[in-house]
Coordinates of C-alpha atoms and ligand atoms in Angstrom, one line a residue:
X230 CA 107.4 -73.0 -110.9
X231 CA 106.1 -76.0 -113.1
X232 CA 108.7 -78.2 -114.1
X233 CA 110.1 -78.7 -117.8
X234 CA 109.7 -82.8 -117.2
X235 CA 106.4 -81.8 -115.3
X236 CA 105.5 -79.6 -118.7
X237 CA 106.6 -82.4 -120.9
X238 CA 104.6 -85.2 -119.1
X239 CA 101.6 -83.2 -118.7
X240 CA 101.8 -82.4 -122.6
X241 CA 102.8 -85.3 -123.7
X242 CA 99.5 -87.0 -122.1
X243 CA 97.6 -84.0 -124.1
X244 CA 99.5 -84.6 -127.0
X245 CA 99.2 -88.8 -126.5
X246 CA 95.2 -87.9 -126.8
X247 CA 95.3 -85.5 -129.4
X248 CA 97.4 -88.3 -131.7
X249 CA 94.2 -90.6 -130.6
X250 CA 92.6 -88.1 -132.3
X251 CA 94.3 -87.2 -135.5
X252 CA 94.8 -90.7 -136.0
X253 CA 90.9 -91.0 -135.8
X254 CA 90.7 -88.1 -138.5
X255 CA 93.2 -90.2 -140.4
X256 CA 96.2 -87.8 -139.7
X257 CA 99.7 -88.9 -140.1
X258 CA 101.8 -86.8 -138.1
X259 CA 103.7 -87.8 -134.5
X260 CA 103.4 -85.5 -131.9
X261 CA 106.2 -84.6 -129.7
X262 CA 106.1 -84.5 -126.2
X263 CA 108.1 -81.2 -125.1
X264 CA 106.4 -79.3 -128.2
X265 CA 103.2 -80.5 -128.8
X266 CA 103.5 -80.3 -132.5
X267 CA 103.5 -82.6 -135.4
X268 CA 106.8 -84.2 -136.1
X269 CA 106.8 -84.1 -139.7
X270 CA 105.0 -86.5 -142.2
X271 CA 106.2 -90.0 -142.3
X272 CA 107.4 -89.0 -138.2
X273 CA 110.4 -87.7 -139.2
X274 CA 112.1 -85.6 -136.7
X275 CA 114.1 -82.5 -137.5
X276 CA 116.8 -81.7 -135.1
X277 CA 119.0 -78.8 -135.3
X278 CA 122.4 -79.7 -134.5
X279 CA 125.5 -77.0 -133.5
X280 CA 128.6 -78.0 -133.4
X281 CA 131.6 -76.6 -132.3
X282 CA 133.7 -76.6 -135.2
X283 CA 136.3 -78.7 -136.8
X284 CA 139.4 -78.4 -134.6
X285 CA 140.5 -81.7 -134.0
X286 CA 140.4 -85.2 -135.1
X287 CA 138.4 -86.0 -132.4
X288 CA 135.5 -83.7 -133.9
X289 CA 136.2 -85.1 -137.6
X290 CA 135.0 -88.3 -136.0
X291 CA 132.0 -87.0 -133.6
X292 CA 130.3 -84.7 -136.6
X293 CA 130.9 -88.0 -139.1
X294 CA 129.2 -90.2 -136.3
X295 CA 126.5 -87.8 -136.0
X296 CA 125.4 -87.0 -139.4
X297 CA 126.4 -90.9 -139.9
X298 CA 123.4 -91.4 -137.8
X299 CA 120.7 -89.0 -137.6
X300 CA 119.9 -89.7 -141.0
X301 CA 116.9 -90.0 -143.2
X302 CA 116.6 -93.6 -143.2
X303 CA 116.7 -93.9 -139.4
X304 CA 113.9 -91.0 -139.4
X305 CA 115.9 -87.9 -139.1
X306 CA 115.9 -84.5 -140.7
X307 CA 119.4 -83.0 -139.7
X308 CA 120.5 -79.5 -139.7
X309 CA 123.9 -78.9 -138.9
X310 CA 125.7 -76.2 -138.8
X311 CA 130.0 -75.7 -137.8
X312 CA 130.4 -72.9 -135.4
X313 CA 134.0 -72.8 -136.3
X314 CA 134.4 -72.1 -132.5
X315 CA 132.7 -68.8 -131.7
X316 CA 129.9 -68.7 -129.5
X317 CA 128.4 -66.6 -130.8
X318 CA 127.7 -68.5 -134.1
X319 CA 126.3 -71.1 -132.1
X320 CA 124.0 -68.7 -130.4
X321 CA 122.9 -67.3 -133.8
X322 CA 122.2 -71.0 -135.1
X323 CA 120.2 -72.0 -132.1
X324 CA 117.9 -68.9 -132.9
X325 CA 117.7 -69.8 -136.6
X326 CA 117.0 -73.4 -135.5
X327 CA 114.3 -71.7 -133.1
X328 CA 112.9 -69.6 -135.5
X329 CA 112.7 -72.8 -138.1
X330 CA 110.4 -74.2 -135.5
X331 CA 112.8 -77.8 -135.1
X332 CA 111.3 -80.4 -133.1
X333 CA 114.9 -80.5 -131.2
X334 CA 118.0 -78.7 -130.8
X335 CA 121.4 -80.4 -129.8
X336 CA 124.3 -78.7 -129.7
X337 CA 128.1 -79.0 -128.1
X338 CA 129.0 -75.9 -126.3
X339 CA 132.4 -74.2 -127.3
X340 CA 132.6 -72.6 -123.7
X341 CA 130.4 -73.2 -120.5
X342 CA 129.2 -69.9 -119.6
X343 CA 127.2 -67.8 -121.2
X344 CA 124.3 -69.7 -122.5
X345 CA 120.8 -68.8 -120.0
X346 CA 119.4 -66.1 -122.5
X347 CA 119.3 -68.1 -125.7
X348 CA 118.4 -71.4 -123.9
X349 CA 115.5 -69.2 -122.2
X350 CA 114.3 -69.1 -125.5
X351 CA 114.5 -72.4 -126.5
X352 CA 111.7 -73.3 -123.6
X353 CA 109.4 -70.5 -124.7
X354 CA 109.7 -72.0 -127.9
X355 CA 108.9 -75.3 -126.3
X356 CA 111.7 -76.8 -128.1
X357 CA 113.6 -78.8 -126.3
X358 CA 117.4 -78.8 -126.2
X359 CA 119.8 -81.8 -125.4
X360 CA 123.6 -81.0 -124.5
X361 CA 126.3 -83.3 -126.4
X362 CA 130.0 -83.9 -125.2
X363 CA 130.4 -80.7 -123.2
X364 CA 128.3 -78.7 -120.5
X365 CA 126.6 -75.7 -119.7
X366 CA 127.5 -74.1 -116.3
X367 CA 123.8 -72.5 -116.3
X368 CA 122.1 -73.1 -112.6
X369 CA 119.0 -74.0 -113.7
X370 CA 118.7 -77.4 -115.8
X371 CA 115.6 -77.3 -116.8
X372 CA 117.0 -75.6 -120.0
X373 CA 118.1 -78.8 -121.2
X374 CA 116.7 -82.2 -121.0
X375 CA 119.5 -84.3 -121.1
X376 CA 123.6 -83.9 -121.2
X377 CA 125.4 -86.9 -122.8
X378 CA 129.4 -87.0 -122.9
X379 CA 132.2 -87.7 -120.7
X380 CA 133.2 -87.0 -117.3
X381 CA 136.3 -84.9 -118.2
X382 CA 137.5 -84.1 -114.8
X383 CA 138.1 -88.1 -114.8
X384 CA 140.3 -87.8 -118.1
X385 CA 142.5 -85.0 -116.4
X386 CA 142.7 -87.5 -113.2
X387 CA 143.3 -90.6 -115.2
X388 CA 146.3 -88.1 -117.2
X389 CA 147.7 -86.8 -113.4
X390 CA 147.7 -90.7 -111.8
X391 CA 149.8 -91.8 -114.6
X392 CA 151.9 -88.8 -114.4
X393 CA 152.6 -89.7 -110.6
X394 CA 153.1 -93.6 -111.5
X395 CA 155.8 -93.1 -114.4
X396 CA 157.9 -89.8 -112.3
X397 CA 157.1 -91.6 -108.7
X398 CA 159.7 -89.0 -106.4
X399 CA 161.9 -87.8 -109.1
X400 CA 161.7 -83.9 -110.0
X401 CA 159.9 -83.8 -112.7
X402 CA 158.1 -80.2 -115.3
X403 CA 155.8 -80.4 -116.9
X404 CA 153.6 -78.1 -119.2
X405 CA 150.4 -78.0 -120.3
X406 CA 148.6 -77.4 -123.4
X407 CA 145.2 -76.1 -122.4
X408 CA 142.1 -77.0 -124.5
X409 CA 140.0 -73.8 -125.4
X410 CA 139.8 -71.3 -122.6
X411 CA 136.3 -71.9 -121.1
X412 CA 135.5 -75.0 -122.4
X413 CA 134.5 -77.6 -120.2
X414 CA 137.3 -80.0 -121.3
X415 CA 140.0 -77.3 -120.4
X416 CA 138.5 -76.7 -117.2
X417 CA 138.1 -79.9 -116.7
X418 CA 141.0 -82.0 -117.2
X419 CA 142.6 -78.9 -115.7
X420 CA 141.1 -79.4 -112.4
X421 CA 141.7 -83.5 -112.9
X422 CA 145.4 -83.7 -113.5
X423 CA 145.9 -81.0 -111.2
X424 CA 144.5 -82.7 -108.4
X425 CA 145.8 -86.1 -109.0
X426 CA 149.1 -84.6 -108.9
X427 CA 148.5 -82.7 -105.6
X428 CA 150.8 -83.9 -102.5
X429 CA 153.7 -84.9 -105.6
X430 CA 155.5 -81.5 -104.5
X431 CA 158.3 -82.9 -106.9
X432 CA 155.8 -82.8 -110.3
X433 CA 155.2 -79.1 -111.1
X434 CA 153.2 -77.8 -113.6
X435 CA 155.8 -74.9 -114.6
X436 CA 153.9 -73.5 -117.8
X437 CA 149.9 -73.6 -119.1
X438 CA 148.8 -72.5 -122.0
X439 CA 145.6 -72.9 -124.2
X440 CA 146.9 -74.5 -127.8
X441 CA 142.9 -74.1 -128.7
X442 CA 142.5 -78.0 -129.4
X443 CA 144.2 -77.2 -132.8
X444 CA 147.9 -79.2 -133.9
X445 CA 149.2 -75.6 -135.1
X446 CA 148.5 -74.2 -132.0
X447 CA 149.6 -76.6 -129.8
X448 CA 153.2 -76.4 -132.1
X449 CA 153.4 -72.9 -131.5
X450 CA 152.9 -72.5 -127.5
X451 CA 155.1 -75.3 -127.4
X452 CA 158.0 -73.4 -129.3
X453 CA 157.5 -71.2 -126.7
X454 CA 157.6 -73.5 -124.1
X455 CA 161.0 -75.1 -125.3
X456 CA 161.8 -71.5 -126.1
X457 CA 161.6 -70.4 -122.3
X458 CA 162.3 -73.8 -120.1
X459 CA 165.6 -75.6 -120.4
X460 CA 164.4 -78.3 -118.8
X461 CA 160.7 -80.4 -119.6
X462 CA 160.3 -83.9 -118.4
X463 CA 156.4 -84.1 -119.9
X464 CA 154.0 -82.3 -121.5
X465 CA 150.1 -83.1 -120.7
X466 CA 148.0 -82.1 -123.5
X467 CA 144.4 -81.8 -123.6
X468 CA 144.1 -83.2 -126.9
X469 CA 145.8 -85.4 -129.3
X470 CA 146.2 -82.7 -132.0
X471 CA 147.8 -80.3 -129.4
X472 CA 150.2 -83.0 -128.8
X473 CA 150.7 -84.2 -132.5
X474 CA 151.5 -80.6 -132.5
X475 CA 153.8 -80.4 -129.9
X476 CA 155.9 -82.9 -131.0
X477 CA 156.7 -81.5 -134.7
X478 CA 158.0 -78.4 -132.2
X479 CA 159.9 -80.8 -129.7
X480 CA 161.3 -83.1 -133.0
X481 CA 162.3 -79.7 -134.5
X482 CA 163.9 -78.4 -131.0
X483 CA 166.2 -81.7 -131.3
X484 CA 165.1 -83.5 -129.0
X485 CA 163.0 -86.6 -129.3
X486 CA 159.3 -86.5 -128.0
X487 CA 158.3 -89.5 -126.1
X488 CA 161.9 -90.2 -124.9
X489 CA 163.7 -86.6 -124.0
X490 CA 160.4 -85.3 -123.2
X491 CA 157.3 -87.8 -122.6
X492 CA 153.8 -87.2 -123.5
X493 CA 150.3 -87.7 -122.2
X494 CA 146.9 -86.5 -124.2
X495 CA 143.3 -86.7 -124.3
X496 CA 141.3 -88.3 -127.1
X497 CA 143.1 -91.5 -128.3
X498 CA 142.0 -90.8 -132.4
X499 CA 143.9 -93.0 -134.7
X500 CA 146.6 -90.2 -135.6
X501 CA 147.2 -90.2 -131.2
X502 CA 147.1 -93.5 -131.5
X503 CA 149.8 -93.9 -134.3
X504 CA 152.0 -91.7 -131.8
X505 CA 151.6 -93.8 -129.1
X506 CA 152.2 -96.8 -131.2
X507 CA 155.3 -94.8 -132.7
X508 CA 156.6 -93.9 -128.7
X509 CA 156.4 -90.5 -129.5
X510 CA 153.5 -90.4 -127.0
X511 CA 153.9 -92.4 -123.8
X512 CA 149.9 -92.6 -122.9
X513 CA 146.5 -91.7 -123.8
X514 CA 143.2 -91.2 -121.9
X515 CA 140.2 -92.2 -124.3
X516 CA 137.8 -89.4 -124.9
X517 CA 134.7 -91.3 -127.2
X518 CA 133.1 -89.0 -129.8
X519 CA 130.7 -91.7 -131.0
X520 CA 127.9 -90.0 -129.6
X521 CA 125.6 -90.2 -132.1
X522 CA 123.7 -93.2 -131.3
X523 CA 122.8 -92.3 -127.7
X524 CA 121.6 -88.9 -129.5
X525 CA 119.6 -90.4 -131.1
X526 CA 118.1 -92.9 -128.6
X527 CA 118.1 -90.0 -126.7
X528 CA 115.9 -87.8 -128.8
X529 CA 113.6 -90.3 -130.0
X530 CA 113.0 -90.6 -125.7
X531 CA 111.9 -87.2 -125.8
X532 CA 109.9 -87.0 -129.1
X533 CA 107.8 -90.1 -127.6
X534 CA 107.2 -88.5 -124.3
X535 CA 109.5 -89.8 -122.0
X536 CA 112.3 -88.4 -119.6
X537 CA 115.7 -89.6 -120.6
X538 CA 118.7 -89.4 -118.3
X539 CA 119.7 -85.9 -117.2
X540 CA 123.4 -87.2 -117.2
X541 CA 124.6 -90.3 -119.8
X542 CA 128.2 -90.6 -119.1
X543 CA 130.4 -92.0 -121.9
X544 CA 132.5 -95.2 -121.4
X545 CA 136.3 -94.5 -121.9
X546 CA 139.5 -96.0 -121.2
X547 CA 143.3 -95.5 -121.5
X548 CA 145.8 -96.8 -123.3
X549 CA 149.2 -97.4 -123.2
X550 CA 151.9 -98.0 -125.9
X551 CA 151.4 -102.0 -125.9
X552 CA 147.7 -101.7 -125.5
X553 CA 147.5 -98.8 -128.4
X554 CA 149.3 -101.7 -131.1
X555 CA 146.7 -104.1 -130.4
X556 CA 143.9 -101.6 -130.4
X557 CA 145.0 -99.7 -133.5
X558 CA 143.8 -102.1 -136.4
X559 CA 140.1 -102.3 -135.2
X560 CA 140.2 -98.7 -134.2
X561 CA 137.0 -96.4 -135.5
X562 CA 138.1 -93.2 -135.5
Ligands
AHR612 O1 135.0 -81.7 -126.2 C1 135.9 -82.7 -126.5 C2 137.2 -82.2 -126.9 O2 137.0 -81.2 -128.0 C3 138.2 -83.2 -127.5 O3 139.1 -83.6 -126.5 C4 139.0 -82.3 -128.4 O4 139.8 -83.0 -129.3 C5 137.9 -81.6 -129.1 O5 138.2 -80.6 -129.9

C-alpha cells in the first residue's frame, strides 16, 4: 500500500509543477500538498476545526488560543464547531467539513476509539487531518498526519510520584475523579498515577469515578464519595474543574480541602491555580492548552508539502503551592 507521506510527497512534487504552471498562466492560488487543490485566493487556508466542547477551563483557554490564532490575518479561514462532547457531533462535523471540501481538518477527539470509518473518509477526500491534545487509538496512522498534545500518561505519573513523596509509608485513600470515560486523558493519567503508586501497598485508590471534566460533576461524585468513605486522605482529580468541584462538596461536608483532605489535579488554569495558591489544592501537574501555534506551524508544513512530526509533545511542568504564587501574576490562562 502506498503511503499517505509517500502520497503527499509524490503530489506535492505534481502539485509543486502544476503551481509552476498556474503561476506561468498568472494564477493566484497555492496548492496543497496532501490535496492537490488550490488553497483559496490570497493562499488562505481553510481548516475545519472540532472541538470537544466547553467543559473545562482548560478548553476555554485552548478554543481562545486557537481561534486566537488561526485567524485571517495570519492566513486562515477557520471553521469551528463545539461538539459539546458527543462523538458523534464531531463525527458529523468532520463529514460537513469533508463535504465543504477544507484544505485541513483538526480536531480533539472526545474519546479514543471509534474514529477508522470517518477518518477513512478523510483520505479519500484527500484531506488531510491533524490530531490536537488527545489521540486516536486507530492502528493505522496514516489517517492522520500529525498528533500534537501532551503525554498524559506522564501527568498521571508526575500526580502518583508526588502522591508517594507527601504520604511516604503512612496509610493513606484516595479517590479519583476520572476525566471522561474513553478519553485519552482519563485513560491516561489513570494508567500514570496508578503505576507510580504501585509497590506503596499503603496508598489505595479506594473509589474512581468519572466527574466528566466538569466542576458540577466532579462536586457530585464527590458527595458521594464523602457520602460513602469515612475516611479520605486525597483526592487525585483529572482536571482542575473536577477538583474546584470537589472542594465546594468537601468545604460543604465540613471539612477543609487541602488540609483534612489534600488535593492533586491536572491542568494548572488560573482558577487551579488560585486553589493552590489558596491551599485548598496541595499540587498541580501542568497540562498546556496553547496549542494553537504549533497548529498552525503545523498545518502550514503540510499545505507546503512537507511531513511534520507524527508526534509534537507539549512542554509541561508542576507546580506546587510556593511555585503557583509566583507563577500566578504572569499566568495565560
Ligand atoms: O484533553 C485535555 C483535558 O480535557 C484537560 O485536562 C481537561 O481540563 C479538558 O477538559
Amino acid at each position: 500500500m502506498i503511503s499517505n507521506t509517500f502520497t503527499r510527497v509524490a503530489v506535492a512534487a505534481v502539485a509543486s509543477l502544476a503551481v509552476l504552471g498556474l503561476a506561468a498562466c498568472g494564477g493566484s492560488g497555492t496548492k496543497t500538498a496532501s490535496t492537490g487543490k488550490a488553497a483559496g485566493s490570497g493562499g488562505v487556508i481553510t481548516v475545519g476545526f472540532s472541538q470537544v466542547g466547553s467543559e473545562s477551563g482548560w478548553r476555554a483557554a485552548n478554543t481562545k488560543n486557537i481561534q486566537d490564532t488561526l485567524t485571517k490575518a495570519n492566513g486562515f479561514d477557520l471553521k469551528f464547531s463545539d461538539a459539546q462532547q458527543k462523538q458523534e457531533n464531531q463525527i458529523q462535523a468532520i463529514r460537513s467539513y469533508i463535504a465543504q471540501g477544507v484544505d485541513v481538518i483538526a480536531f480533539s477527539p472526545v474519546v479514543e476509539s471509534g474514529w477508522d470509518a470517518v477518518l477513512e473518509e478523510a483520505k479519500a477526500a484527500k484531506i488531510p487531518v491533524v490530531l490536537t491534545d488527545r489521540a486516536v487509538d486507530s492502528k493505522d496512522t496514516s489517517l492522520y498526519e500529525s498528533f500534537l498534545g501532551s503525554d498524559f500518561v506522564v501527568e498521571g505519573t508526575k500526580a502518583g510520584e508526588w502522591a508517594v513523596k507527601q504520604f511516604g509509608d503512612k496509610p493513606t485513600n484516595i479517590v479519583e475523579l476520572q476525566g471522561t470515560t474513553g478519553s485519552a486523558p482519563a485513560n491516561d493519567r489513570m494508567a500514570g498515577f496508578k503505576k507510580a503508586i504501585e509497590g506503596h501497598p499503603n496508598l489505595k485508590i479506594i473509589a474512581s469515578q468519572t466527574g466528566n471534566f466538569t466542576r458540577a460533576e466532579g462536586k457530585t461524585v464527590m458527595e458521594g464519595f464523602l457520602a460513602a468513605n469515612p475516611k479520605i486522605d486525597l483526592v487525585w482529580a483529572h482536571n482542575d474543574d473536577m477538583g474546584l468541584g470537589a472542594i465546594e462538596a468537601i468545604e460543604a461536608a465540613g471539612k477543609v480541602p487541602g488540609k483534612d483532605i489534600q488535593m492533586v489535579t491536572a491542568d494548572a488554569t488560573h482558577d487551579g491555580m488560585q486553589a493552590l495558591v489558596d491551599g485548598k489544592i496541595n499540587f498541580i501537574v501542568e497540562c498546556n492548552p496553547l496549542l494553537g501555534q504549533q497548529l498552525a506551524d503545523v498545518i502550514k508544513q503540510i499545505m507546503a508539502g512537507k511531513a511534520p512530526e507524527k508526534r509534537i509533545l507539549t512542554k509541561e511542568t508542576t507546580f506546587t503551592q510556593d511555585q503557583a504564587k509566583a507563577a500566578l501574576p504572569t499566568r495565560q490562562y
